[in-house]
Amino acid sequence: MEAAEEAALVHRAQQGDVAAFTDLYQRHSRWVFGVALRLVYNPGEAEEVTQDTFVQVWKSLPRFRGESQLRTWIHRICVNRCYRSNTKRAAHRSEELPDELVSTDPDPGTVAVLRGEMADLQRALAALPQGLRAALVLREFGGLAYEEVADALGITLTAARSRIHRARLQVVSQLSAPPTPIGTGTTGPFKEASA
Amino acid sequence: MDLTWPATLACGTRPELLLASVTDGDSSVPASHITTCPSCRDALRQLRPRLDVLQRTGTIPAAAPARIQGQVLARIRHLRAGALVEIADGGGRTAVSADVIASCGRMAAEQVEGVHGVQVTLRSPGLVLEVRLIVGFERPIPEVVAAVRLAIDAMVEHQLAITTAGIDIDVADIDLPSVA
């Protein structure tokens, strides 16, 4: 989205224009929901977090001065809501994702594969410390740049970069590999370890 | 089966930086090294299929469920009407009538010396209190206005645990002393 166009929408929403706010919601909600889904592990809670995030955005918009990107600011609110949600529920719950969230692909086989991969990913993310998980999720599923991740989490760029790199390697290494491509094996510096 | 890895590959490259180089275009590991180094190429052969899974699942969901938009807009219309203000108390959602907040503000302002009349309303979005004052002549108006802001902020914070976004004050009139 053009920065000027978004700034105009923000200005109108700050004046109480619900149509402009709805436009902002439609542009950012998929990313916010995607991040919430990976940080709270439960579609129902992710919906609640997304809802609360955008209501908070509406309430706080008059104080938004454009010092950071709107999407960074929205994601900061979302991450805080996710942390609060997880604190309320000490034990993370992992539920199966509804088909509507997994894919619009009509092929049940494809949906099943994606569902399995998504569940695999959720398990790998759950094994990460909260700070690493949030950094990786904002980068991979929120579409934020390194600088924006740092801003959203209130950490330095160096720390954000380090967290993303470490988290990505840890998660990727824990995912189940699809059928091994021809010509590869487990030789070299990497070795298989029991899960 | 999980992969485990050494802190550095045989060539001295850190595996997390190798991964960053092929995903984020991070320049820590030059492309010329990656394409020629056997250690890096072997590591990537093992990591890439798993990386594909991470990137494929990044497209899920294609959209937030449509019902969320309706729920958000319903709450916003309620807030916009000024009927309720949501406050966070950590244990669930709590909403306070805008009239309650305005009353707290009015009570706080009335206790300030030099205030002879007050009207408080709440403006949405945000939490901005609009205050109309009739002030007396016994105290400088800037002092009265500053004291009113402090008093309202403290009262609303204390009674409702709400931080206001702003307090706009209009001095609508001055109550002149009657001349005998």
CSV table of C-alpha atoms in Angstrom, one decimal:
chain,number,residue,atom,x,y,z
A,1,MET,CA,0.0,0.0,0.0
A,2,GLU,CA,1.2,3.5,-0.8
A,3,ALA,CA,2.4,5.2,2.4
A,4,ALA,CA,0.5,8.3,1.5
A,5,GLU,CA,-2.7,6.4,0.9
A,6,GLU,CA,-2.3,4.6,4.3
A,7,ALA,CA,-1.6,7.9,6.0
A,8,ALA,CA,-4.8,9.4,4.6
A,9,LEU,CA,-6.8,6.4,5.9
A,10,VAL,CA,-5.2,6.7,9.3
A,11,HIS,CA,-6.0,10.4,9.4
A,12,ARG,CA,-9.7,9.7,8.5
A,13,ALA,CA,-9.9,6.9,11.1
A,14,GLN,CA,-8.5,9.2,13.7
A,15,GLN,CA,-11.4,11.5,13.1
A,16,GLY,CA,-13.8,8.6,13.7
A,17,ASP,CA,-14.3,7.4,10.1
A,18,VAL,CA,-15.3,3.8,10.5
A,19,ALA,CA,-15.1,3.1,6.7
A,20,ALA,CA,-11.5,4.2,6.7
A,21,PHE,CA,-10.8,2.0,9.7
A,22,THR,CA,-12.5,-0.9,8.0
A,23,ASP,CA,-10.2,-0.5,5.0
A,24,LEU,CA,-7.2,-0.5,7.4
A,25,TYR,CA,-8.6,-3.6,9.1
A,26,GLN,CA,-8.9,-5.4,5.7
A,27,ARG,CA,-5.3,-4.6,4.8
A,28,HIS,CA,-3.7,-5.8,8.0
A,29,SER,CA,-6.0,-8.4,9.5
A,30,ARG,CA,-4.7,-11.4,7.7
A,31,TRP,CA,-1.2,-10.7,8.9
A,32,VAL,CA,-2.3,-10.0,12.5
A,33,PHE,CA,-4.4,-13.2,12.6
A,34,GLY,CA,-1.5,-15.2,11.1
A,35,VAL,CA,0.8,-13.9,13.8
A,36,ALA,CA,-1.8,-14.6,16.6
A,37,LEU,CA,-2.4,-18.1,15.3
A,38,ARG,CA,1.3,-18.9,15.7
A,39,LEU,CA,1.7,-17.2,19.1
A,40,VAL,CA,-1.4,-18.5,20.9
A,41,TYR,CA,-1.7,-21.9,19.1
A,42,ASN,CA,-5.5,-21.9,19.2
A,43,PRO,CA,-7.8,-20.6,16.4
A,44,GLY,CA,-10.4,-19.4,18.9
A,45,GLU,CA,-7.9,-17.5,21.0
A,46,ALA,CA,-6.3,-16.1,17.8
A,47,GLU,CA,-9.7,-14.7,16.8
A,48,GLU,CA,-10.1,-13.2,20.2
A,49,VAL,CA,-6.6,-11.7,20.1
A,50,THR,CA,-7.2,-10.3,16.6
A,51,GLN,CA,-10.5,-8.8,17.6
A,52,ASP,CA,-9.0,-7.2,20.8
A,53,THR,CA,-6.0,-5.9,18.8
A,54,PHE,CA,-8.1,-4.0,16.3
A,55,VAL,CA,-10.4,-2.6,19.0
A,56,GLN,CA,-7.3,-1.4,20.8
A,57,VAL,CA,-6.0,0.0,17.5
A,58,TRP,CA,-9.2,2.0,17.2
A,59,LYS,CA,-9.0,3.3,20.7
A,60,SER,CA,-5.3,4.2,20.5
A,61,LEU,CA,-5.4,5.7,17.0
A,62,PRO,CA,-5.7,9.3,18.2
A,63,ARG,CA,-2.3,8.8,19.9
A,64,PHE,CA,-0.6,7.3,16.8
A,65,ARG,CA,1.8,9.9,15.5
A,66,GLY,CA,3.3,7.9,12.7
A,67,GLU,CA,6.7,7.6,14.4
A,68,SER,CA,6.7,3.9,13.5
A,69,GLN,CA,5.0,2.1,10.6
A,70,LEU,CA,1.4,1.5,11.2
A,71,ARG,CA,1.8,-2.3,10.7
A,72,THR,CA,4.7,-2.4,13.2
A,73,TRP,CA,2.6,-0.5,15.7
A,74,ILE,CA,-0.4,-2.9,15.1
A,75,HIS,CA,1.8,-5.9,15.5
A,76,ARG,CA,3.3,-4.6,18.7
A,77,ILE,CA,-0.3,-4.4,20.1
A,78,CYS,CA,-1.0,-7.9,18.8
A,79,VAL,CA,2.2,-9.4,20.4
A,80,ASN,CA,1.3,-7.9,23.7
A,81,ARG,CA,-2.2,-9.3,23.5
A,82,CYS,CA,-0.8,-12.7,22.7
A,83,TYR,CA,1.6,-12.6,25.6
A,84,ARG,CA,-1.3,-11.6,27.9
A,85,SER,CA,-3.4,-14.4,26.5
A,86,ASN,CA,-0.7,-17.0,27.1
A,87,THR,CA,-0.1,-15.7,30.6
A,88,LYS,CA,-3.8,-16.3,31.4
A,89,ARG,CA,-3.5,-19.8,30.1
A,90,ALA,CA,-0.3,-21.2,31.6
A,91,ALA,CA,-0.5,-24.4,29.6
A,92,HIS,CA,-0.5,-23.9,25.8
A,93,ARG,CA,-3.3,-25.7,24.1
A,94,SER,CA,-2.8,-26.9,20.6
A,95,GLU,CA,-6.0,-27.6,18.6
A,96,GLU,CA,-6.4,-28.8,15.1
A,97,LEU,CA,-6.9,-26.0,12.6
A,98,PRO,CA,-10.3,-25.8,10.8
A,99,ASP,CA,-10.1,-26.6,7.1
A,100,GLU,CA,-11.1,-23.0,6.2
A,101,LEU,CA,-7.8,-21.8,7.8
A,102,VAL,CA,-5.6,-24.4,6.3
A,103,SER,CA,-6.4,-24.1,2.6
A,104,THR,CA,-9.0,-23.3,0.0
A,105,ASP,CA,-7.7,-26.1,-2.1
A,106,PRO,CA,-10.5,-28.5,-3.0
A,107,ASP,CA,-8.2,-31.5,-2.9
A,108,PRO,CA,-8.5,-33.3,0.5
A,109,GLY,CA,-5.1,-34.8,0.1
A,110,THR,CA,-3.4,-31.4,-0.2
A,111,VAL,CA,-5.4,-30.1,2.7
A,112,ALA,CA,-4.3,-33.1,4.8
A,113,VAL,CA,-0.6,-32.5,3.9
A,114,LEU,CA,-0.8,-28.8,4.8
A,115,ARG,CA,-2.6,-29.6,8.0
A,116,GLY,CA,0.1,-32.0,9.0
A,117,GLU,CA,2.8,-29.4,8.1
A,118,MET,CA,1.0,-26.7,10.1
A,119,ALA,CA,0.7,-28.9,13.1
A,120,ASP,CA,4.4,-29.8,12.8
A,121,LEU,CA,5.3,-26.1,12.6
A,122,GLN,CA,3.2,-25.3,15.7
A,123,ARG,CA,5.0,-27.9,17.7
A,124,ALA,CA,8.4,-26.6,16.6
A,125,LEU,CA,7.4,-23.0,17.4
A,126,ALA,CA,6.0,-24.1,20.8
A,127,ALA,CA,9.5,-25.4,21.7
A,128,LEU,CA,11.0,-21.9,21.3
A,129,PRO,CA,11.4,-19.4,24.2
A,130,GLN,CA,8.8,-16.6,23.9
A,131,GLY,CA,11.2,-13.9,22.7
A,132,LEU,CA,12.6,-16.0,19.9
A,133,ARG,CA,9.2,-17.2,18.8
A,134,ALA,CA,7.8,-13.7,18.6
A,135,ALA,CA,10.7,-12.5,16.5
A,136,LEU,CA,10.5,-15.4,14.1
A,137,VAL,CA,6.7,-15.2,13.8
A,138,LEU,CA,6.7,-11.5,13.1
A,139,ARG,CA,9.3,-12.0,10.4
A,140,GLU,CA,8.0,-15.1,8.7
A,141,PHE,CA,4.2,-14.7,9.2
A,142,GLY,CA,3.8,-11.0,9.9
A,143,GLY,CA,5.9,-10.0,6.9
A,144,LEU,CA,7.9,-7.5,8.9
A,145,ALA,CA,11.5,-6.5,8.0
A,146,TYR,CA,14.2,-6.9,10.6
A,147,GLU,CA,14.0,-3.2,11.6
A,148,GLU,CA,10.2,-3.5,12.1
A,149,VAL,CA,10.6,-6.6,14.2
A,150,ALA,CA,13.0,-4.8,16.4
A,151,ASP,CA,10.6,-1.8,16.7
A,152,ALA,CA,7.6,-4.0,17.4
A,153,LEU,CA,9.4,-5.9,20.2
A,154,GLY,CA,11.3,-2.9,21.6
A,155,ILE,CA,14.7,-4.5,21.1
A,156,THR,CA,17.8,-3.5,19.1
A,157,LEU,CA,18.2,-4.4,15.4
A,158,THR,CA,21.2,-6.7,16.3
A,159,ALA,CA,19.1,-8.5,18.9
A,160,ALA,CA,16.2,-8.9,16.5
A,161,ARG,CA,18.4,-10.3,13.7
A,162,SER,CA,20.1,-12.7,16.1
A,163,ARG,CA,16.7,-13.9,17.5
A,164,ILE,CA,15.3,-14.5,14.0
A,165,HIS,CA,18.3,-16.4,12.8
A,166,ARG,CA,18.6,-18.6,15.8
A,167,ALA,CA,14.8,-19.3,15.9
A,168,ARG,CA,14.6,-20.1,12.2
A,169,LEU,CA,17.4,-22.6,12.3
A,170,GLN,CA,15.9,-24.3,15.4
A,171,VAL,CA,12.4,-24.5,13.9
A,172,VAL,CA,13.6,-25.6,10.5
A,173,SER,CA,15.7,-28.3,12.1
A,174,GLN,CA,12.8,-29.6,14.1
A,175,LEU,CA,10.3,-29.8,11.2
A,176,SER,CA,9.7,-33.2,9.7
A,177,ALA,CA,11.5,-33.4,6.4
A,178,PRO,CA,9.3,-34.2,3.4
A,179,PRO,CA,10.4,-37.3,1.4
A,180,THR,CA,14.2,-37.0,1.0
A,181,PRO,CA,15.1,-35.7,-2.5
A,182,ILE,CA,17.3,-37.9,-4.6
A,183,GLY,CA,21.0,-37.7,-3.9
A,184,THR,CA,20.8,-36.4,-0.4
A,185,GLY,CA,21.5,-38.1,2.9
A,186,THR,CA,22.5,-37.4,6.4
A,187,THR,CA,26.2,-37.1,5.7
A,188,GLY,CA,28.2,-33.9,6.3
A,189,PRO,CA,28.0,-31.7,9.3
A,190,PHE,CA,24.4,-32.4,10.1
A,191,LYS,CA,23.3,-35.6,11.8
A,192,GLU,CA,19.9,-36.9,12.7
A,193,ALA,CA,19.0,-36.9,16.4
A,194,SER,CA,16.1,-38.7,18.1
A,195,ALA,CA,13.2,-36.3,18.5
B,1,MET,CA,13.9,-36.7,13.4
B,2,ASP,CA,15.5,-33.4,14.4
B,3,LEU,CA,18.7,-32.1,12.9
B,4,THR,CA,21.4,-31.1,15.2
B,5,TRP,CA,24.3,-29.0,14.1
B,6,PRO,CA,27.7,-27.7,15.2
B,7,ALA,CA,28.2,-24.1,16.1
B,8,THR,CA,30.1,-23.7,12.9
B,9,LEU,CA,30.3,-25.8,9.7
B,10,ALA,CA,33.7,-27.2,8.6
B,11,CYS,CA,34.3,-24.0,6.6
B,12,GLY,CA,33.7,-21.8,9.6
B,13,THR,CA,30.2,-20.6,8.6
B,14,ARG,CA,27.6,-20.4,11.3
B,15,PRO,CA,24.6,-22.5,10.1
B,16,GLU,CA,22.0,-19.9,11.2
B,17,LEU,CA,23.7,-17.3,9.0
B,18,LEU,CA,23.8,-19.7,6.1
B,19,LEU,CA,20.1,-20.1,6.4
B,20,ALA,CA,19.6,-16.3,6.7
B,21,SER,CA,21.6,-15.8,3.6
B,22,VAL,CA,19.3,-18.0,1.5
B,23,THR,CA,16.0,-16.8,3.0
B,24,ASP,CA,16.4,-13.1,3.8
B,25,GLY,CA,19.2,-12.2,1.4
B,26,ASP,CA,21.4,-11.6,4.5
B,27,SER,CA,24.9,-10.9,3.2
B,28,SER,CA,26.8,-12.5,6.1
B,29,VAL,CA,27.7,-15.5,3.9
B,30,PRO,CA,28.5,-14.4,0.4
B,31,ALA,CA,26.6,-16.2,-2.4
B,32,SER,CA,30.0,-17.0,-4.1
B,33,HIS,CA,31.0,-19.0,-1.0
B,34,ILE,CA,27.7,-20.8,-0.7
B,35,THR,CA,27.7,-22.0,-4.3
B,36,THR,CA,31.3,-23.4,-4.1
B,37,CYS,CA,31.6,-24.6,-0.5
B,38,PRO,CA,30.9,-28.4,-0.1
B,39,SER,CA,30.0,-27.9,3.6
B,40,CYS,CA,27.4,-25.2,3.0
B,41,ARG,CA,26.0,-27.0,0.0
B,42,ASP,CA,25.6,-30.2,1.9
B,43,ALA,CA,23.9,-28.4,4.8
B,44,LEU,CA,21.5,-26.6,2.5
B,45,ARG,CA,20.6,-29.9,0.9
B,46,GLN,CA,19.3,-31.1,4.2
B,47,LEU,CA,17.7,-27.8,5.3
B,48,ARG,CA,16.0,-26.7,2.2
B,49,PRO,CA,13.1,-29.2,2.1
B,50,ARG,CA,12.3,-28.3,5.7
B,51,LEU,CA,12.7,-24.6,4.9
B,52,ASP,CA,10.1,-25.1,2.1
B,53,VAL,CA,7.6,-26.3,4.7
B,54,LEU,CA,8.2,-23.2,6.8
B,55,GLN,CA,7.7,-21.0,3.8
B,56,ARG,CA,4.7,-22.9,2.5
B,57,THR,CA,2.9,-22.6,5.8
B,58,GLY,CA,3.6,-18.9,5.8
B,59,THR,CA,0.8,-18.4,3.4
B,60,ILE,CA,-1.8,-19.9,5.9
B,61,PRO,CA,-4.3,-18.4,6.4
B,62,ALA,CA,-5.1,-16.6,3.2
B,63,ALA,CA,-7.4,-14.3,5.2
B,64,ALA,CA,-8.7,-13.8,8.7
B,65,PRO,CA,-12.1,-15.4,9.2
B,66,ALA,CA,-14.7,-13.0,8.0
B,67,ARG,CA,-16.7,-13.0,11.2
B,68,ILE,CA,-13.9,-11.2,13.1
B,69,GLN,CA,-14.5,-8.0,11.1
B,70,GLY,CA,-18.1,-8.0,12.0
B,71,GLN,CA,-17.2,-8.5,15.7
B,72,VAL,CA,-14.6,-5.7,15.6
B,73,LEU,CA,-16.9,-3.2,13.9
B,74,ALA,CA,-19.8,-4.0,16.3
B,75,ARG,CA,-17.5,-3.2,19.3
B,76,ILE,CA,-16.2,-0.1,17.6
B,77,ARG,CA,-19.7,1.2,16.8
B,78,HIS,CA,-20.6,0.8,20.5
B,79,LEU,CA,-17.5,2.7,21.5
B,80,ARG,CA,-18.1,5.3,18.9
B,81,ALA,CA,-21.6,5.9,20.2
B,82,GLY,CA,-19.8,6.9,23.5
B,83,ALA,CA,-22.0,4.5,25.4
B,84,LEU,CA,-19.2,2.4,26.8
B,85,VAL,CA,-15.5,2.6,27.4
B,86,GLU,CA,-13.6,-0.7,27.6
B,87,ILE,CA,-10.9,-0.9,30.3
B,88,ALA,CA,-8.4,-3.7,30.8
B,89,ASP,CA,-8.5,-5.2,34.3
B,90,GLY,CA,-6.6,-8.4,33.4
B,91,GLY,CA,-9.4,-10.7,34.2
B,92,GLY,CA,-11.6,-10.2,31.2
B,93,ARG,CA,-13.4,-7.4,29.4
B,94,THR,CA,-14.9,-4.6,31.5
B,95,ALA,CA,-16.9,-1.7,30.0
B,96,VAL,CA,-17.6,1.5,31.9
B,97,SER,CA,-20.3,4.0,30.9
B,98,ALA,CA,-19.0,7.2,29.4
B,99,ASP,CA,-21.3,9.0,31.8
B,100,VAL,CA,-19.3,7.4,34.7
B,101,ILE,CA,-16.0,8.7,33.4
B,102,ALA,CA,-17.5,12.2,32.7
B,103,SER,CA,-18.9,12.2,36.2
B,104,CYS,CA,-15.4,11.4,37.7
B,105,GLY,CA,-13.9,14.2,35.6
B,106,ARG,CA,-16.6,16.6,36.8
B,107,MET,CA,-16.1,15.8,40.4
B,108,ALA,CA,-12.4,16.2,40.2
B,109,ALA,CA,-12.7,19.5,38.4
B,110,GLU,CA,-15.2,20.9,40.9
B,111,GLN,CA,-12.7,20.4,43.7
B,112,VAL,CA,-10.2,22.7,42.1
B,113,GLU,CA,-10.1,26.2,43.6
B,114,GLY,CA,-11.2,28.8,41.1
B,115,VAL,CA,-13.6,26.5,39.2
B,116,HIS,CA,-17.2,27.8,39.4
B,117,GLY,CA,-18.9,25.5,36.9
B,118,VAL,CA,-18.0,22.4,34.9
B,119,GLN,CA,-19.3,20.4,32.0
B,120,VAL,CA,-17.5,17.2,30.9
B,121,THR,CA,-18.1,15.0,27.9
B,122,LEU,CA,-16.2,12.1,26.4
B,123,ARG,CA,-15.1,12.1,22.8
B,124,SER,CA,-14.5,9.0,20.7
B,125,PRO,CA,-12.2,7.5,19.3
B,126,GLY,CA,-9.7,7.4,22.0
B,127,LEU,CA,-10.4,8.7,25.5
B,128,VAL,CA,-10.4,12.4,25.2
B,129,LEU,CA,-12.3,14.4,27.9
B,130,GLU,CA,-13.8,17.7,26.7
B,131,VAL,CA,-14.2,20.1,29.6
B,132,ARG,CA,-16.0,23.4,29.6
B,133,LEU,CA,-15.2,25.6,32.6
B,134,ILE,CA,-16.6,28.7,34.2
B,135,VAL,CA,-13.8,30.1,36.3
B,136,GLY,CA,-13.6,32.6,39.0
B,137,PHE,CA,-11.5,35.7,39.2
B,138,GLU,CA,-9.6,34.8,42.3
B,139,ARG,CA,-6.9,32.7,40.5
B,140,PRO,CA,-5.1,33.0,37.2
B,141,ILE,CA,-6.8,31.0,34.5
B,142,PRO,CA,-3.7,29.1,33.3
B,143,GLU,CA,-3.2,27.9,36.9
B,144,VAL,CA,-6.8,26.8,37.2
B,145,VAL,CA,-6.7,25.0,33.9
B,146,ALA,CA,-3.4,23.2,34.8
B,147,ALA,CA,-4.8,22.2,38.1
B,148,VAL,CA,-8.0,20.9,36.5
B,149,ARG,CA,-6.0,18.7,34.1
B,150,LEU,CA,-4.0,17.2,36.9
B,151,ALA,CA,-7.1,16.6,39.1
B,152,ILE,CA,-9.0,14.9,36.3
B,153,ASP,CA,-6.1,12.7,35.3
B,154,ALA,CA,-5.5,11.6,38.8
B,155,MET,CA,-9.2,11.0,39.6
B,156,VAL,CA,-9.8,8.9,36.4
B,157,GLU,CA,-6.6,7.0,36.9
B,158,HIS,CA,-7.4,6.3,40.5
B,159,GLN,CA,-11.1,5.4,40.1
B,160,LEU,CA,-11.0,3.6,36.8
B,161,ALA,CA,-7.4,2.7,36.1
B,162,ILE,CA,-7.8,4.5,32.8
B,163,THR,CA,-5.2,6.9,31.3
B,164,THR,CA,-6.8,9.6,29.2
B,165,ALA,CA,-5.6,10.4,25.7
B,166,GLY,CA,-6.1,14.0,26.4
B,167,ILE,CA,-8.1,16.6,28.2
B,168,ASP,CA,-9.3,19.5,26.1
B,169,ILE,CA,-10.4,22.5,28.1
B,170,ASP,CA,-12.5,25.4,27.0
B,171,VAL,CA,-12.9,28.3,29.4
B,172,ALA,CA,-16.4,29.3,28.5
B,173,ASP,CA,-17.0,32.1,30.9
B,174,ILE,CA,-15.6,34.0,33.9
B,175,ASP,CA,-17.5,34.5,37.0
B,176,LEU,CA,-16.8,38.1,37.9
B,177,PRO,CA,-17.2,39.3,41.5
B,178,SER,CA,-20.3,41.3,42.0
B,179,VAL,CA,-19.7,44.9,42.7
B,180,ALA,CA,-21.5,46.2,45.8
